[in-house]
PDB file of C-alpha atoms in Angstrom:
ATOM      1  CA  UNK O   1     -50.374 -71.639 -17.482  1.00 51.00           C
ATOM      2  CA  UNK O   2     -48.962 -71.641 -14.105  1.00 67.00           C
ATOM      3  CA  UNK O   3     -47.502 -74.091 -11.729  1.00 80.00           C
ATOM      4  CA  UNK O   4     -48.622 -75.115  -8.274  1.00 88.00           C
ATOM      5  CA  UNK O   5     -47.179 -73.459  -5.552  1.00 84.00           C
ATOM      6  CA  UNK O   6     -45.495 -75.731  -3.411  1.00 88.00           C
ATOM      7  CA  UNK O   7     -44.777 -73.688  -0.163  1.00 86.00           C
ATOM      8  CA  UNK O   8     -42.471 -76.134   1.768  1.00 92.00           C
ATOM      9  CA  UNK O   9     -40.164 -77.588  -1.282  1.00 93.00           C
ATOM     10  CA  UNK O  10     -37.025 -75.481  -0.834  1.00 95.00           C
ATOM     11  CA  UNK O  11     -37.544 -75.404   3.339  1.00 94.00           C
ATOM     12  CA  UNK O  12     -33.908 -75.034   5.008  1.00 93.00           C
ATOM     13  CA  UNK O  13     -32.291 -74.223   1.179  1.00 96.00           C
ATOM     14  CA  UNK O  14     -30.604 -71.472   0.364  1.00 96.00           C
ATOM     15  CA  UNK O  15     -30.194 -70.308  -3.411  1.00 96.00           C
ATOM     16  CA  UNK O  16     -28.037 -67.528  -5.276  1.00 98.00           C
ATOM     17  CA  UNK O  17     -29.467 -65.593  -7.766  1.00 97.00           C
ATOM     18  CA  UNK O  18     -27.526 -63.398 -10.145  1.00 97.00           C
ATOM     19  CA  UNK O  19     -30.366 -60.724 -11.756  1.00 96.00           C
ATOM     20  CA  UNK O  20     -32.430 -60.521  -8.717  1.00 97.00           C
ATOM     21  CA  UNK O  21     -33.500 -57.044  -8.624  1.00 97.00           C
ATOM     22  CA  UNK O  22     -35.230 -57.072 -11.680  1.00 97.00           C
ATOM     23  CA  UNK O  23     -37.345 -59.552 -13.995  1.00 98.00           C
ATOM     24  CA  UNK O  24     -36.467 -62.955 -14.329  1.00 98.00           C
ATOM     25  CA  UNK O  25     -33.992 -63.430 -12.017  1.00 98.00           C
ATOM     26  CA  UNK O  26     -36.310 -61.253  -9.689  1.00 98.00           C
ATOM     27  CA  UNK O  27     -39.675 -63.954 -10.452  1.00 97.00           C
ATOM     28  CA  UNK O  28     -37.681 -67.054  -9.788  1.00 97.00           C
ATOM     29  CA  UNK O  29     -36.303 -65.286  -6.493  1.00 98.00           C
ATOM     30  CA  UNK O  30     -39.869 -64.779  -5.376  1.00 97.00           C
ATOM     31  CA  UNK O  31     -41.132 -67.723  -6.371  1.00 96.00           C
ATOM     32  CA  UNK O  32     -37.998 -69.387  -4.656  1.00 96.00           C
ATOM     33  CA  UNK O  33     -38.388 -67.658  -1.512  1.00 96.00           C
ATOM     34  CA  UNK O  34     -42.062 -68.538  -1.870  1.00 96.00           C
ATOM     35  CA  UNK O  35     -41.488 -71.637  -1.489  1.00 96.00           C
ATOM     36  CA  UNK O  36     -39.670 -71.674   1.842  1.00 95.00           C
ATOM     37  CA  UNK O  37     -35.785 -70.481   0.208  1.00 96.00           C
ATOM     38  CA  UNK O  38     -33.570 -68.255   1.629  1.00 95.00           C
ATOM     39  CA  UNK O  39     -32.856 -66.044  -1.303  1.00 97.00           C
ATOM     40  CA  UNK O  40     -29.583 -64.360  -1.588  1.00 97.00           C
ATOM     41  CA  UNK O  41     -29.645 -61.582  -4.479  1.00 98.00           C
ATOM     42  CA  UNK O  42     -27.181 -60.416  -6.555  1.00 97.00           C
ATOM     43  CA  UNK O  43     -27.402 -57.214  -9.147  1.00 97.00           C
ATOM     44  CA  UNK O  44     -25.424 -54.646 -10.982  1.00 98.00           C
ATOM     45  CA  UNK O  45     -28.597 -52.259 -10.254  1.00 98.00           C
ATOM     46  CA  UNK O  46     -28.377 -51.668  -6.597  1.00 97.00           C
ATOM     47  CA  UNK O  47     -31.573 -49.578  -6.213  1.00 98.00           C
ATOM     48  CA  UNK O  48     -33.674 -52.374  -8.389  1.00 97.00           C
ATOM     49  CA  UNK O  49     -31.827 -54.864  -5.708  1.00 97.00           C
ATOM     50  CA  UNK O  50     -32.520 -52.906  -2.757  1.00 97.00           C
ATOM     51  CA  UNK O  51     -36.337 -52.322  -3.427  1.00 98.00           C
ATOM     52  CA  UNK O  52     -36.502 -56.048  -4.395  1.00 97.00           C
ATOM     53  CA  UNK O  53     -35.037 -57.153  -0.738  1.00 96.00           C
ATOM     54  CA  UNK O  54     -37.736 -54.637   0.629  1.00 97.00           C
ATOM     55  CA  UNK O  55     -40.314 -55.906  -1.313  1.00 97.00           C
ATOM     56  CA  UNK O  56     -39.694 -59.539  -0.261  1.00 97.00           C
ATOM     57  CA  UNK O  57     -39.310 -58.676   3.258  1.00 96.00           C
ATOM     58  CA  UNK O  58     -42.612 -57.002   3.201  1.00 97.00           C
ATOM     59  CA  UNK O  59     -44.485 -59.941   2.520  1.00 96.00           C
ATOM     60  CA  UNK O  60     -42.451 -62.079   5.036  1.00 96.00           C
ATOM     61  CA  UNK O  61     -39.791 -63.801   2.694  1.00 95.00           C
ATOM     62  CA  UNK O  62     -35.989 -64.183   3.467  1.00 91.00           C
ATOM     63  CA  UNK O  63     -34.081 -62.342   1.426  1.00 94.00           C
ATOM     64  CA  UNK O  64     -30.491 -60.541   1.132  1.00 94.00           C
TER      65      UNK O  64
END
């Protein structure tokens, strides 16, 4: 089961996320930034983090 998307609900909002580059931390991220977030990312694994922050800005989101 999956939620609705709803694409305007975090619009001008900003959220931290600790665990970004990689699984969970990496799907609520996406779905944040999905949703109109600015997504800052945080990660022990700077490569996973890196690729992650490319990956998002590929497909448009905000992301650091």
């Amino acid at each position: 089961m999956s939620a609705r998307l709803v694409p305007d609900r975090f619009k001008s909002q900003a959220a931290v996320i600790t665990g970004g580059g990689a699984g969970i931390g990496k799907h609520v991220a996406h779905r944040m930034a999905r949703e109109g977030a600015a997504v800052t990312l945080w990660d022990a694994d700077q490569k996973a983090l890196d690729a992650t922050v490319a990956e998002f800005a590929g497909e448009g989101l905000v992301a650091y």
